[in-house]
Amino acid sequence: MIQIIRLKNGEDIIGQVASGLDEYEIEQPMSVSVEHRGRESGLVMDHWLPVQLVDVNKTVIKKEDVLTTFIPNKEFTEYYEHTVERLDRLLRVRKEVEEMSDDQISEIMEDLLDNNKMKLLLNILI
């Protein structure tokens, strides 16, 4: 179940939470905070774990470190799910690019340049 966990230090973490006897296991944990800019304020979510350094985006938090847990509303749950999906997609693409050879990257860049040249030519002709 997707829940928000408020830690005793004031941090809020949202994620897929499973409760154990003495701990919470949280998959895809994201920090949640409110950012104020003048009279405006907005919600900010970011990875809670350094996802570039871990194989599994999952953590365990001792219940003694938790102040409270609560279930977010439907809109915020959907926002969280959408954000996790987008960030996972970006991380997968980043990993794929890192695994490419220089020749593969050059080929993709050439294709992009050729595609842009074709668009420019079509715009000129039209």
mmCIF file of C-alpha atoms in Angstrom, residues 61-112:
data_model
loop_
_atom_site.group_PDB
_atom_site.id
_atom_site.type_symbol
_atom_site.label_atom_id
_atom_site.label_comp_id
_atom_site.label_asym_id
_atom_site.label_seq_id
_atom_site.Cartn_x
_atom_site.Cartn_y
_atom_site.Cartn_z
ATOM 1 C CA ILE A 61 13.073 1.898 8.546
ATOM 2 C CA LYS A 62 12.762 0.981 12.201
ATOM 3 C CA LYS A 63 9.331 1.767 13.673
ATOM 4 C CA GLU A 64 11.042 3.543 16.564
ATOM 5 C CA ASP A 65 12.200 6.214 14.061
ATOM 6 C CA VAL A 66 8.658 6.861 12.793
ATOM 7 C CA LEU A 67 6.329 9.522 14.168
ATOM 8 C CA THR A 68 3.266 8.529 12.109
ATOM 9 C CA THR A 69 2.067 7.004 8.844
ATOM 10 C CA PHE A 70 -0.863 8.012 6.692
ATOM 11 C CA ILE A 71 -2.448 7.218 3.359
ATOM 12 C CA PRO A 72 -2.234 10.006 0.753
ATOM 13 C CA ASN A 73 -5.277 11.058 -1.232
ATOM 14 C CA LYS A 74 -5.937 9.595 -4.679
ATOM 15 C CA GLU A 75 -4.481 12.572 -6.585
ATOM 16 C CA PHE A 76 -1.221 12.532 -4.667
ATOM 17 C CA THR A 77 -0.954 8.747 -4.989
ATOM 18 C CA GLU A 78 -1.345 9.071 -8.774
ATOM 19 C CA TYR A 79 1.244 11.887 -8.843
ATOM 20 C CA TYR A 80 3.681 9.682 -6.917
ATOM 21 C CA GLU A 81 3.102 6.703 -9.233
ATOM 22 C CA HIS A 82 3.561 8.887 -12.325
ATOM 23 C CA THR A 83 6.758 10.416 -10.916
ATOM 24 C CA VAL A 84 8.227 7.007 -10.029
ATOM 25 C CA GLU A 85 7.394 5.708 -13.511
ATOM 26 C CA ARG A 86 9.042 8.722 -15.225
ATOM 27 C CA LEU A 87 12.169 8.542 -13.057
ATOM 28 C CA ASP A 88 12.497 4.788 -13.597
ATOM 29 C CA ARG A 89 12.233 5.319 -17.354
ATOM 30 C CA LEU A 90 14.932 8.007 -17.215
ATOM 31 C CA LEU A 91 17.237 5.759 -15.186
ATOM 32 C CA ARG A 92 16.750 2.890 -17.668
ATOM 33 C CA VAL A 93 17.576 5.168 -20.612
ATOM 34 C CA ARG A 94 20.602 6.539 -18.786
ATOM 35 C CA LYS A 95 21.854 3.007 -18.125
ATOM 36 C CA GLU A 96 21.305 2.038 -21.783
ATOM 37 C CA VAL A 97 23.271 5.072 -22.969
ATOM 38 C CA GLU A 98 26.106 4.322 -20.528
ATOM 39 C CA GLU A 99 26.316 0.795 -21.953
ATOM 40 C CA MET A 100 26.520 2.013 -25.574
ATOM 41 C CA SER A 101 29.780 2.121 -27.437
ATOM 42 C CA ASP A 102 31.092 5.400 -28.835
ATOM 43 C CA ASP A 103 30.269 4.117 -32.343
ATOM 44 C CA GLN A 104 26.644 3.474 -31.373
ATOM 45 C CA ILE A 105 26.313 6.951 -29.876
ATOM 46 C CA SER A 106 27.894 8.521 -32.968
ATOM 47 C CA GLU A 107 25.469 6.632 -35.200
ATOM 48 C CA ILE A 108 22.474 7.863 -33.189
ATOM 49 C CA MET A 109 23.795 11.437 -33.292
ATOM 50 C CA GLU A 110 24.251 11.222 -37.070
ATOM 51 C CA ASP A 111 20.690 9.913 -37.452
ATOM 52 C CA LEU A 112 19.384 12.796 -35.349
#
